[in-house]
CSV table of C-alpha atoms in Angstrom, one decimal:
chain,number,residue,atom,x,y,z
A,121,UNK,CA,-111.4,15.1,26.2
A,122,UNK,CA,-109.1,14.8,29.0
A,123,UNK,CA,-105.9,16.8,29.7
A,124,UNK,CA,-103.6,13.8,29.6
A,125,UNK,CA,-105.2,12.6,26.1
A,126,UNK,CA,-104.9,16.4,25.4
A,127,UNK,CA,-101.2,16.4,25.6
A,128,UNK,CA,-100.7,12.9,23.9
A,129,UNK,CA,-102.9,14.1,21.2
A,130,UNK,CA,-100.1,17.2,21.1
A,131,UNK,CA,-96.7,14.8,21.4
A,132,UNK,CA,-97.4,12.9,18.6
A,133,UNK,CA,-96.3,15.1,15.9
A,134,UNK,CA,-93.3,15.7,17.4
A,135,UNK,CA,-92.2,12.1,17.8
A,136,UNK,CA,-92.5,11.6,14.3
A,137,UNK,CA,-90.7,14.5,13.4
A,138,UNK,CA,-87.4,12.6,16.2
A,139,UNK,CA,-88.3,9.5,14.3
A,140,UNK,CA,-87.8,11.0,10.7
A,141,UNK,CA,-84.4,13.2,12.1
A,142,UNK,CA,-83.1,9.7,13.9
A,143,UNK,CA,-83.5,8.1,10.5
A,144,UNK,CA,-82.1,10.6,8.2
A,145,UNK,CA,-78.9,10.9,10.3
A,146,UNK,CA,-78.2,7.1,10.3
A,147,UNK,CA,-78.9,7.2,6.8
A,148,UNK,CA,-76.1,9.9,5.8
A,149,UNK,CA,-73.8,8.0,8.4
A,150,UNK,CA,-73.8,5.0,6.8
A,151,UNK,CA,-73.1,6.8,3.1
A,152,UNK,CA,-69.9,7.8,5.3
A,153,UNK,CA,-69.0,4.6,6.8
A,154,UNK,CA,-69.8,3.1,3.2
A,155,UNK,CA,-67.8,6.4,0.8
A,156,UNK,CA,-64.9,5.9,4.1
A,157,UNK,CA,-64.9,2.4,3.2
A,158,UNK,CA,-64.4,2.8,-0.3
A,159,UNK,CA,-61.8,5.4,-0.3
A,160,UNK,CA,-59.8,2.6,2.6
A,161,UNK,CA,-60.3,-0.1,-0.5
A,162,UNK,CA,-59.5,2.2,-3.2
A,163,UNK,CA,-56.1,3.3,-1.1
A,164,UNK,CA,-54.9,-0.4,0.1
A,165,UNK,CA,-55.4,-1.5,-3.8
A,166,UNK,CA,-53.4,1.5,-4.7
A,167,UNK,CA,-50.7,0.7,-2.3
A,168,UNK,CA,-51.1,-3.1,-2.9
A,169,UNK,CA,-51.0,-2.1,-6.7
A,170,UNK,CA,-47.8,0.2,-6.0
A,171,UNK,CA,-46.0,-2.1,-4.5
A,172,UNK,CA,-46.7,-5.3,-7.1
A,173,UNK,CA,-45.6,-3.2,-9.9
A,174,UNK,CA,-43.2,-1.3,-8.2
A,175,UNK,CA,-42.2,-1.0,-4.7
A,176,UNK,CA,-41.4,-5.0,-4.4
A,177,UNK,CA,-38.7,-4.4,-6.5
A,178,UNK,CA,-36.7,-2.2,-4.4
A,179,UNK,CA,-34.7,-2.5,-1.1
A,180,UNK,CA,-33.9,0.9,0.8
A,181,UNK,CA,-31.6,1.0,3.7
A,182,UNK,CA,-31.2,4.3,6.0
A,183,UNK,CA,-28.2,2.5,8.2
A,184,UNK,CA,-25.5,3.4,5.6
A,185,UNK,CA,-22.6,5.5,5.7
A,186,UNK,CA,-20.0,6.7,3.3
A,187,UNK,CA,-16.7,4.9,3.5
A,188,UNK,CA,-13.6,5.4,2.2
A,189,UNK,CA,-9.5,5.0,2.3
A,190,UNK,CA,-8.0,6.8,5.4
A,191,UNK,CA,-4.1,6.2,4.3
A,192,UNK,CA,-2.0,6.4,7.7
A,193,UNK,CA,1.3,8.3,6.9
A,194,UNK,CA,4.4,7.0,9.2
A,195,UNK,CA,8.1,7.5,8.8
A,196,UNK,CA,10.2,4.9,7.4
A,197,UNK,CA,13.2,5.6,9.8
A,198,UNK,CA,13.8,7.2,13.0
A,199,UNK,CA,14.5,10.8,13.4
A,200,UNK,CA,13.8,14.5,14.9
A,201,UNK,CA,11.2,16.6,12.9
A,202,UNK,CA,12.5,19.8,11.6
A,203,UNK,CA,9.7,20.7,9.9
A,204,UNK,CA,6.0,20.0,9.1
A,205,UNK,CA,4.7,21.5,5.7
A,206,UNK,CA,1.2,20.4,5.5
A,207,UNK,CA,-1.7,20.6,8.2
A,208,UNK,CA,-5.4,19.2,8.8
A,209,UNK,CA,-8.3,20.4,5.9
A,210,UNK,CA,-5.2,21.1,3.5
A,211,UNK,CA,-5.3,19.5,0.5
A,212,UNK,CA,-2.3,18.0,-0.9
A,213,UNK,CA,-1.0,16.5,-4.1
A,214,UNK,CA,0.8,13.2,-4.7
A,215,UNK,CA,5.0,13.6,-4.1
A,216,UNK,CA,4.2,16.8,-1.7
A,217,UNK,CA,6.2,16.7,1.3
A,218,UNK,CA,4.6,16.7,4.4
A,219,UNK,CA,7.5,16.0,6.8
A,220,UNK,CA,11.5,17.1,7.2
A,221,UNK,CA,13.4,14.3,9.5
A,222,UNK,CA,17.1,15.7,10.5
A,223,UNK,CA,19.2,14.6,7.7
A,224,UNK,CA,22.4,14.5,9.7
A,225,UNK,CA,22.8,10.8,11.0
A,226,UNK,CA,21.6,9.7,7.3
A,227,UNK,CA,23.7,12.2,5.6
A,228,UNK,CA,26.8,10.5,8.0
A,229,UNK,CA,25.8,6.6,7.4
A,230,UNK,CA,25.7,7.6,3.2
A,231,UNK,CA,29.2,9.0,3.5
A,232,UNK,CA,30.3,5.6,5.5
A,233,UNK,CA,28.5,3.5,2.9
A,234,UNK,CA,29.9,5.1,-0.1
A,235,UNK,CA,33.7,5.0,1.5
A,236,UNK,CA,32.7,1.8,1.9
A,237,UNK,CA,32.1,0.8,-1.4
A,238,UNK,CA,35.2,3.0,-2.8
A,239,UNK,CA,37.2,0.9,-1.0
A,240,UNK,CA,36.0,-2.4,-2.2
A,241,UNK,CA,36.6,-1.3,-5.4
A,242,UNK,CA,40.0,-0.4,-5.0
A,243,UNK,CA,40.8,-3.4,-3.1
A,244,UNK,CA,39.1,-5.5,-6.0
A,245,UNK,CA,41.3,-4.1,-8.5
A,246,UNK,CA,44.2,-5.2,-6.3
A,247,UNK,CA,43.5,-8.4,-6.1
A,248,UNK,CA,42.7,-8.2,-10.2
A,249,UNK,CA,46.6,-6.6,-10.3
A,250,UNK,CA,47.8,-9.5,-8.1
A,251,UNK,CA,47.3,-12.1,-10.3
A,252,UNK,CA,50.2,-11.0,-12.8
A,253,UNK,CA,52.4,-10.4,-10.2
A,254,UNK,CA,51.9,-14.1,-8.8
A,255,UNK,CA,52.0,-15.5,-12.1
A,256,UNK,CA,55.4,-13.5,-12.3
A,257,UNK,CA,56.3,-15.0,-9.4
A,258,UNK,CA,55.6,-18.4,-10.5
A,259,UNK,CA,57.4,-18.1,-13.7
A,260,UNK,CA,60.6,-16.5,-11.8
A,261,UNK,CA,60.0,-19.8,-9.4
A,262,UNK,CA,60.3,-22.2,-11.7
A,263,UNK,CA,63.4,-20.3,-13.7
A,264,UNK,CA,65.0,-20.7,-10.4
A,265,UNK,CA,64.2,-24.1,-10.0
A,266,UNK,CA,65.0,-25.0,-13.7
A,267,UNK,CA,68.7,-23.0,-12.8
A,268,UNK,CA,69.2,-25.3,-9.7
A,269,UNK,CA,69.0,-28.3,-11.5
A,270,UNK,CA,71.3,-27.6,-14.2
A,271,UNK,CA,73.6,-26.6,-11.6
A,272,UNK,CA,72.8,-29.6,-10.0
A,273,UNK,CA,73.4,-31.7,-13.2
A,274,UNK,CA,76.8,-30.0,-13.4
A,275,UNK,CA,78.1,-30.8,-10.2
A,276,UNK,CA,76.9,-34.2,-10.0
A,277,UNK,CA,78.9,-34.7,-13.3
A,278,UNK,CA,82.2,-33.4,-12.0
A,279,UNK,CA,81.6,-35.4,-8.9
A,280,UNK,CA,83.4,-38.5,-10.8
A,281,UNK,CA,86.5,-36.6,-11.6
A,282,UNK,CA,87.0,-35.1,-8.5
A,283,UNK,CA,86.6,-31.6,-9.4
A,284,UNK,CA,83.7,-31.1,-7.0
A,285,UNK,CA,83.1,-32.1,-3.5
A,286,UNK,CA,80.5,-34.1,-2.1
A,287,UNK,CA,79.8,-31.2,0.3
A,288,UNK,CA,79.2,-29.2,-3.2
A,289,UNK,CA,76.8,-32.0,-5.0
A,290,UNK,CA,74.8,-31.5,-1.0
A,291,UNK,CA,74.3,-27.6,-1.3
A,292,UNK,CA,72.8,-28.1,-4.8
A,293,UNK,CA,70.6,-30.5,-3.9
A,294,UNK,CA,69.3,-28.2,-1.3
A,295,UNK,CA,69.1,-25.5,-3.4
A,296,UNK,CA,67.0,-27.6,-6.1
A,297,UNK,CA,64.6,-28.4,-2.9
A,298,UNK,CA,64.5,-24.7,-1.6
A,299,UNK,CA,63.3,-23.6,-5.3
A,300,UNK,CA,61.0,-26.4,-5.8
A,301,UNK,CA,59.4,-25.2,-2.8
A,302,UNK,CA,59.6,-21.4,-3.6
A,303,UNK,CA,57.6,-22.7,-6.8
A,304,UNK,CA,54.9,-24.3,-5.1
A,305,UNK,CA,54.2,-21.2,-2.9
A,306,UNK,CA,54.1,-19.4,-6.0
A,307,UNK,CA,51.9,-21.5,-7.1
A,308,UNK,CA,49.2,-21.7,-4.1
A,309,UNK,CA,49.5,-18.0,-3.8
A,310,UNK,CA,48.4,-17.6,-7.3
A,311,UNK,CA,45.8,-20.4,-7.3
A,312,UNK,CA,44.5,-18.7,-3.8
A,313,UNK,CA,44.1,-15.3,-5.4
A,314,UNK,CA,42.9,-16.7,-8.5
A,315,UNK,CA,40.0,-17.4,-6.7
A,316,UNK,CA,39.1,-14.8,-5.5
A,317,UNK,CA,38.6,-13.1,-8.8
A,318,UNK,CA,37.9,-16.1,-11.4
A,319,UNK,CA,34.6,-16.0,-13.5
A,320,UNK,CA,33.8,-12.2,-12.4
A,321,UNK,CA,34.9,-8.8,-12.9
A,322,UNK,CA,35.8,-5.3,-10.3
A,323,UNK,CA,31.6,-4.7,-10.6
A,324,UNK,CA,30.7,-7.8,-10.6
A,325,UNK,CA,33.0,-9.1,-7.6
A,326,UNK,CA,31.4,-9.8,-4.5
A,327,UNK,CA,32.9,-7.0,-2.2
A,328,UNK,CA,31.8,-4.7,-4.4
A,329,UNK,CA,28.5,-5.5,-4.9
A,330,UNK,CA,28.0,-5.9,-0.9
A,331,UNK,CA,29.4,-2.7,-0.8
A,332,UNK,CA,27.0,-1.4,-3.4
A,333,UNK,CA,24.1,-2.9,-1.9
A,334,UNK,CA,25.0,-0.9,1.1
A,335,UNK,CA,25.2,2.2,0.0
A,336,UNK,CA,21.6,2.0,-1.7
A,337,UNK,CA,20.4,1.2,1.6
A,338,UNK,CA,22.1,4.1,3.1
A,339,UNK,CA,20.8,6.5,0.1
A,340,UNK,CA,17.0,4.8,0.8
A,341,UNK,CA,17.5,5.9,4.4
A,342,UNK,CA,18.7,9.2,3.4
A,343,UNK,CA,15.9,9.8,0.8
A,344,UNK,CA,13.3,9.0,3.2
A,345,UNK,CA,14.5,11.9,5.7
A,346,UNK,CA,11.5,13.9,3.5
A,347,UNK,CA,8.3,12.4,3.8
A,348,UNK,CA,6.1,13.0,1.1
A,349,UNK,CA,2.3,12.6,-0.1
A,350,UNK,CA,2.0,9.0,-1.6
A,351,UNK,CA,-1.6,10.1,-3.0
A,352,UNK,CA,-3.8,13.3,-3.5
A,353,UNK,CA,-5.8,14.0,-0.9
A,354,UNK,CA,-7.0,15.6,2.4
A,355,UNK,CA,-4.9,16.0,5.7
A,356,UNK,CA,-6.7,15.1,8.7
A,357,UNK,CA,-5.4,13.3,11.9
A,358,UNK,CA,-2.2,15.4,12.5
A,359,UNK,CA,-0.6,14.1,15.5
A,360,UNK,CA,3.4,15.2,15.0
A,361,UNK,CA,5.2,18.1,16.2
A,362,UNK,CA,8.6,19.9,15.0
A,363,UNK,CA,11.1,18.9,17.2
A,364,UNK,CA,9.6,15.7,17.9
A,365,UNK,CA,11.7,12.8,18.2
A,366,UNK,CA,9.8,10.0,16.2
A,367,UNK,CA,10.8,5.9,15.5
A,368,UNK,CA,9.8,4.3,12.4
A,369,UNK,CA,6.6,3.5,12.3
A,370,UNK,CA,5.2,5.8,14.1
A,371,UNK,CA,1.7,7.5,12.6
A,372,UNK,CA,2.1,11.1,11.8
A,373,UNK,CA,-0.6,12.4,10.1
A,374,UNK,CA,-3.6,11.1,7.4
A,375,UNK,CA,-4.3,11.9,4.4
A,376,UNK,CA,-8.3,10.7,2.6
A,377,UNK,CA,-8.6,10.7,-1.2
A,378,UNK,CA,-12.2,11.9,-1.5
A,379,UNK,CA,-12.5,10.7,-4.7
A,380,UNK,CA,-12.4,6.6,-3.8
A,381,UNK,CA,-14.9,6.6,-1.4
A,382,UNK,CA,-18.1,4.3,-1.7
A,383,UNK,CA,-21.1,3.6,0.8
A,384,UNK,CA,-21.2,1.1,3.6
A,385,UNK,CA,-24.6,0.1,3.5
A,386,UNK,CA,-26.3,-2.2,6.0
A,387,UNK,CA,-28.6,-4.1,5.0
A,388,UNK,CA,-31.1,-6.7,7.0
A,389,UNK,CA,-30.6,-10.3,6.7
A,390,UNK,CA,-33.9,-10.7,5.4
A,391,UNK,CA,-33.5,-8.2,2.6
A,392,UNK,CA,-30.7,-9.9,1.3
A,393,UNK,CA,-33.1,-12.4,-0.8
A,394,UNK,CA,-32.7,-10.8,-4.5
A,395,UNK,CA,-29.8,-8.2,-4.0
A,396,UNK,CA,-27.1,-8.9,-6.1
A,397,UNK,CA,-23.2,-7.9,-7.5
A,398,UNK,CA,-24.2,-5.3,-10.0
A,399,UNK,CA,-27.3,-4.0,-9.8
A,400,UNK,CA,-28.4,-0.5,-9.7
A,401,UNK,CA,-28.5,2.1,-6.7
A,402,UNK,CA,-29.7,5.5,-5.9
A,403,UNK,CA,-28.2,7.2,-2.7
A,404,UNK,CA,-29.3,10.6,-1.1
A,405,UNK,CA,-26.7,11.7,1.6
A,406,UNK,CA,-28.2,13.7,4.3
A,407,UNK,CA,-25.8,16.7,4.0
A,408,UNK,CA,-27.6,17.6,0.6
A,409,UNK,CA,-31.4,15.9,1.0
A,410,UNK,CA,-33.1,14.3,-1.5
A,411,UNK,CA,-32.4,16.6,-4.3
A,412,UNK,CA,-28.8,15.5,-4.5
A,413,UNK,CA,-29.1,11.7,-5.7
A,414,UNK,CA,-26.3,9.9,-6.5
A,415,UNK,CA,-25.9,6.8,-8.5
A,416,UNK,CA,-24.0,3.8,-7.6
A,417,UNK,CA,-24.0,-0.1,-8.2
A,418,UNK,CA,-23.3,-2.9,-5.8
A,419,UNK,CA,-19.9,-3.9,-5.6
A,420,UNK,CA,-20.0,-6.8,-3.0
A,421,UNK,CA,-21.4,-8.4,0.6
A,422,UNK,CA,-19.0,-7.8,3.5
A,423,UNK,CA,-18.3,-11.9,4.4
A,424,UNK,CA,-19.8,-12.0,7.7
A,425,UNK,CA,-22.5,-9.6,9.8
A,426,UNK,CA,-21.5,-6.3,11.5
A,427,UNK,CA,-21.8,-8.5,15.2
A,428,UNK,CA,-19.5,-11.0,13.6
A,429,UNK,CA,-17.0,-8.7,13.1
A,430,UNK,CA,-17.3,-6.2,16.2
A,431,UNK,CA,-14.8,-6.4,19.3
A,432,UNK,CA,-17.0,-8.1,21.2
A,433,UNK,CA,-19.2,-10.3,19.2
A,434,UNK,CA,-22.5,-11.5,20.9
A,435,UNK,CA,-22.8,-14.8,22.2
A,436,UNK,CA,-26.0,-16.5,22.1
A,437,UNK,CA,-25.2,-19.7,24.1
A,438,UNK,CA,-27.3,-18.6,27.2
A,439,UNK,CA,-30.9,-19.1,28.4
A,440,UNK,CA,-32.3,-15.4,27.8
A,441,UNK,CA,-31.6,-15.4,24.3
A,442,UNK,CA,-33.7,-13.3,22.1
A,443,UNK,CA,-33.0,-13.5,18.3
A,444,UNK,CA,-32.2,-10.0,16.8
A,445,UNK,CA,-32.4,-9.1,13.2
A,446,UNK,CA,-28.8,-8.9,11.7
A,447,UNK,CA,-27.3,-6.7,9.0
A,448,UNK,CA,-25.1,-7.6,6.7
A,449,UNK,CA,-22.6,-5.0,5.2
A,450,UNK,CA,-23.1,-3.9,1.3
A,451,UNK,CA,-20.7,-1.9,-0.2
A,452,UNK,CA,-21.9,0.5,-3.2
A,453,UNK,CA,-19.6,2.7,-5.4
A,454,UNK,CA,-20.5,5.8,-6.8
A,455,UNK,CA,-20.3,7.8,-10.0
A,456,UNK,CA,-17.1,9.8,-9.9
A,457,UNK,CA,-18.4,12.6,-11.7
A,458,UNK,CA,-21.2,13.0,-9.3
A,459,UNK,CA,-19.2,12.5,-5.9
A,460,UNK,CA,-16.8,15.4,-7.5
A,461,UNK,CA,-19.9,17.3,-8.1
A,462,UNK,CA,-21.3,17.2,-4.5
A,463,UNK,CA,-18.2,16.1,-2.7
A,464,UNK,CA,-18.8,13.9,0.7
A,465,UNK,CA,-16.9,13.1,3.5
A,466,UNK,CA,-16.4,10.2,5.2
A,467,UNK,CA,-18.6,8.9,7.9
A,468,UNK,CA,-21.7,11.2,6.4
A,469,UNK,CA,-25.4,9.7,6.8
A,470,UNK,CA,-27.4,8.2,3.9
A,471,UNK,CA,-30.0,6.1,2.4
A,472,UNK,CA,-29.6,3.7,0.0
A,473,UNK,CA,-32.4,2.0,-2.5
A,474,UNK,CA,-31.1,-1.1,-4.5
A,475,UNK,CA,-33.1,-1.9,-7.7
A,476,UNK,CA,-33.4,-5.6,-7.5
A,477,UNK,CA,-34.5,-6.2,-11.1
A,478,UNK,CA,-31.4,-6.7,-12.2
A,479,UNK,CA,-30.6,-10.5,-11.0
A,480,UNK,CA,-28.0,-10.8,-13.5
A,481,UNK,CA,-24.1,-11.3,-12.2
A,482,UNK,CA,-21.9,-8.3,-13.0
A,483,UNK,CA,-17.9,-8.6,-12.9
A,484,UNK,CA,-16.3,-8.1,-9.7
A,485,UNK,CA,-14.7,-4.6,-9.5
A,486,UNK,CA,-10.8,-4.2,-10.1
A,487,UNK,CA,-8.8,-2.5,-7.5
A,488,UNK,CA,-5.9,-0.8,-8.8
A,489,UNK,CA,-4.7,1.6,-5.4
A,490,UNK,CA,-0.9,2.6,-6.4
A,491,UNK,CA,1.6,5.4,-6.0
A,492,UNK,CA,4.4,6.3,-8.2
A,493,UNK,CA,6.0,8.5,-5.9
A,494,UNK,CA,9.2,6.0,-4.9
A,495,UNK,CA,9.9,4.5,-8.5
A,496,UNK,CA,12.7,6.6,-9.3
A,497,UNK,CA,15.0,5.6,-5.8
A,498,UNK,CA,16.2,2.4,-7.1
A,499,UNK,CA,17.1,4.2,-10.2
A,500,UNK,CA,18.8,6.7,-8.4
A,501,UNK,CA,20.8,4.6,-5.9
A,502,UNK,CA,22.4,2.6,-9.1
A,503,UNK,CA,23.2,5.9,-10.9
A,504,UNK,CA,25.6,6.6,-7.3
A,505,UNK,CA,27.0,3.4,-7.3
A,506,UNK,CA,27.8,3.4,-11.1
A,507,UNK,CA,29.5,6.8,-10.6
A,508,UNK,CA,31.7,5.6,-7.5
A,509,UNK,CA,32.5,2.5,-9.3
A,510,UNK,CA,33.2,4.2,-12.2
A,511,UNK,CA,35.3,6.8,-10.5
A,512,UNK,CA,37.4,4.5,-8.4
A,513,UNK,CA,38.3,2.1,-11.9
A,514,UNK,CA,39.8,5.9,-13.1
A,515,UNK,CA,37.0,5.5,-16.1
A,516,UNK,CA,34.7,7.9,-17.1
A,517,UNK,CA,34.9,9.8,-13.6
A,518,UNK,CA,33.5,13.0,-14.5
A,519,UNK,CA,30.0,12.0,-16.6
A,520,UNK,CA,28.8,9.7,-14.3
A,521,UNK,CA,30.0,12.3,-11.6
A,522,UNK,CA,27.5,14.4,-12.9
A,523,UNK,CA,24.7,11.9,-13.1
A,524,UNK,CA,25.4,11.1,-9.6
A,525,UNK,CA,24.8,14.7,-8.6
A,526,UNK,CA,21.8,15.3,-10.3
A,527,UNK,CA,20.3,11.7,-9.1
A,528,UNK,CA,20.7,13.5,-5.7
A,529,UNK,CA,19.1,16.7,-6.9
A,530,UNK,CA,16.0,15.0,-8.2
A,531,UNK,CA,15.6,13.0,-5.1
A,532,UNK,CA,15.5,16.1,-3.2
A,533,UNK,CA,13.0,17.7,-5.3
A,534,UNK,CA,11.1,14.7,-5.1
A,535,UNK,CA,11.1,13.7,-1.1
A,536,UNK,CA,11.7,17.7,0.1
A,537,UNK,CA,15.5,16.6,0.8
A,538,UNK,CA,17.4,19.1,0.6
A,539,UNK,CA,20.9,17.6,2.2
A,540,UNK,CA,23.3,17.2,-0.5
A,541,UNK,CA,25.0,13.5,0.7
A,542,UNK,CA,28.5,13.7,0.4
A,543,UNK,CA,30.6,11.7,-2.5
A,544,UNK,CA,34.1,9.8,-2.2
């Protein structure tokens, strides 16, 4: 035998043993490829399974934000701040005050007002009192005329006779013309003042209630010298200084009621599909991760896009326009209990997942936002003009004083005034 069939003879064992190797490893890789292909199945009907029976019926958002009422506290009047009795982070309850204006000029224009209105009332009554005097007059008039024409009558009779001159029959008939016209100034006088004051009494006159609606404009002014909390909640936003000199209107300081907040929740346009008023939603705020969840419910669509409403809104009339996805505004309350729980604040990140199951309609939300904190002015105001009134008729001057004096007290507890106005 040769040395090359020799060495053949010796190669061919070990070429079957590469053959068998070669096979056995394509073998085992496709039972890979094949148990990798089954586990890829067995995972997309999973998923495809998770979302038929589940997932499809939720719609998750992580572009929303909590929202709330940020209520912008101003001055009603002009003034100088004397002092400022509540700061940012402080919480504060309704009917605490917040701001002291200088009382002075309103403490001044309450005086005027209520002078005012004294007066009024006493020139009412005069003109009351004047109409039995000029019905006196009237009657002492027409005596006077009724006297000239008797004495008239008399001379005119004696005339014939002789006993009485013609010059004497002249000066009575002037006198009968001078009364006559005494009466009929009587007369207008009386009708004139008459109506002034028919069909109305001192209070009811029109002076006097000008005069009364004055002063409760003055004691409106002068009450809102102290500004105070018209809802519980935090400060935040302080901008005003003591000894600034502020105009009405001008923003001072906010306070936000954490308790009416809710959840701006942006949603895309093509989500919008089966999201409805009243269904079901679970937030997580990123401040406490997912182990805080909150529950909410839908409460309504904002009526137009976040780019419809933004300062500069796009404008798509151009020849580079490329379409872009919009989101519409949701807005989701929460439980009360669980925001008081885990408390959030305004502008905070979250994530909210609407349950779209629900396809039924719900009743709109009522909004009920109200303070009580100025109910009790009005009331107040009348109690002062009942005791001026009352006080310049010389009736009952020292009960309704009183009343008046603690009408003023209360106020100042109230709005943090604590100028006593003065009284006429």
């Amino acid at each position: 035998m040769s040395g090359n069939q020799a060495e053949q003879a010796s190669a061919a064992p070990g070429a079957n043993g590469n053959a068998n190797g070669n096979g056995s490893r394509n073998g085992k890789r496709k039972r890979q490829l094949l148990i990798l292909t089954l586990i890829v199945l067995v995972i997309a009907v999973a998923l495809f399974l998770y979302w038929f029976l589940y997932a499809r019926f939720f719609e998750s958002t992580d572009d929303a934000y909590v929202g709330g009422n940020v209520v912008q506290i101003s001055s009603q009047i002009g003034g100088t701040v004397t002092a400022i009795k509540a700061d940012d982070t402080q919480l504060v309850q309704a009917g605490q005050p917040l701001v002291q204006l200088d009382a002075a000029d309103a403490q001044v224009a309450m005086a005027q007002a209520e002078a005012a209105l004294a007066q009024a009332v006493r020139q009412t009554r005069q003109l009351f009192l004047n109409n039995d005097s000029l019905e006196a007059a009237v009657v002492a008039a027409e005596t006077n005329l009724d006297r000239a024409n008797d004495d008239l009558r008399r001379r005119q009779a004696g005339l014939g006779s002789g006993t009485v001159s013609q010059e004497d029959v002249k000066h009575a008939q002037d006198t009968v013309k001078t009364s006559a016209a005494a009466l009929k100034q009587a007369r207008t006088a009386l009708s004139a003042n008459r109506a002034l004051t028919d069909k109305t009494s001192v209070t009811e006159h029109p002076n006097v209630l000008n005069a009364a609606s004055q002063v409760r404009a003055a004691y409106l002014n002068y009450s809102r010298v102290g500004i105070s909390a018209p809802i519980t909640g935090f400060v935040s936003k302080r901008s005003v200084q003591v000894g600034q000199r502020i105009a009405a209107g001008t923003p001072m300081m906010a306070i936000v009621p954490l308790e009416q907040i809710w959840i701006d929740a942006n949603f895309k346009e093509s989500q919008l599909k089966n999201i409805r008023v009243g269904q079901a939603v679970e937030v997580t705020a990123d401040a406490y991760g997912s182990d805080v969840i909150y529950h909410g419910t839908v409460q309504g669509f904002s009526a137009g896009t976040g780019s419809a409403f933004s300062l500069l809104p796009a404008q798509n009339a151009s020849g580079n326009w490329i379409k872009v996805v919009q989101r519409v505004p949701l807005r989701v309350t929460l439980d009360p209990q669980e925001v008081k729980a885990h408390p959030l604040r305004i502008g905070l990140s979250t994530t909210a997942t609407i349950d779209v199951r629900n396809t039924g309609k719900a009743q709109p939300a009522v909004t009920d936002y109200q303070t009580s904190i100025y109910k009790d002015l009005n009331t107040q105001a009348d109690e002062i003009v009942r005791g001026i009134i009352n006080r310049n008729l010389g009736t009952g001057a020292g009960t309704v004083a009183g009343a008046d004096t603690a009408a003023m007290k209360r106020s100042a507890g109230a709005g943090g005034n604590a100028v006593a106005a003065p009284r006429t």
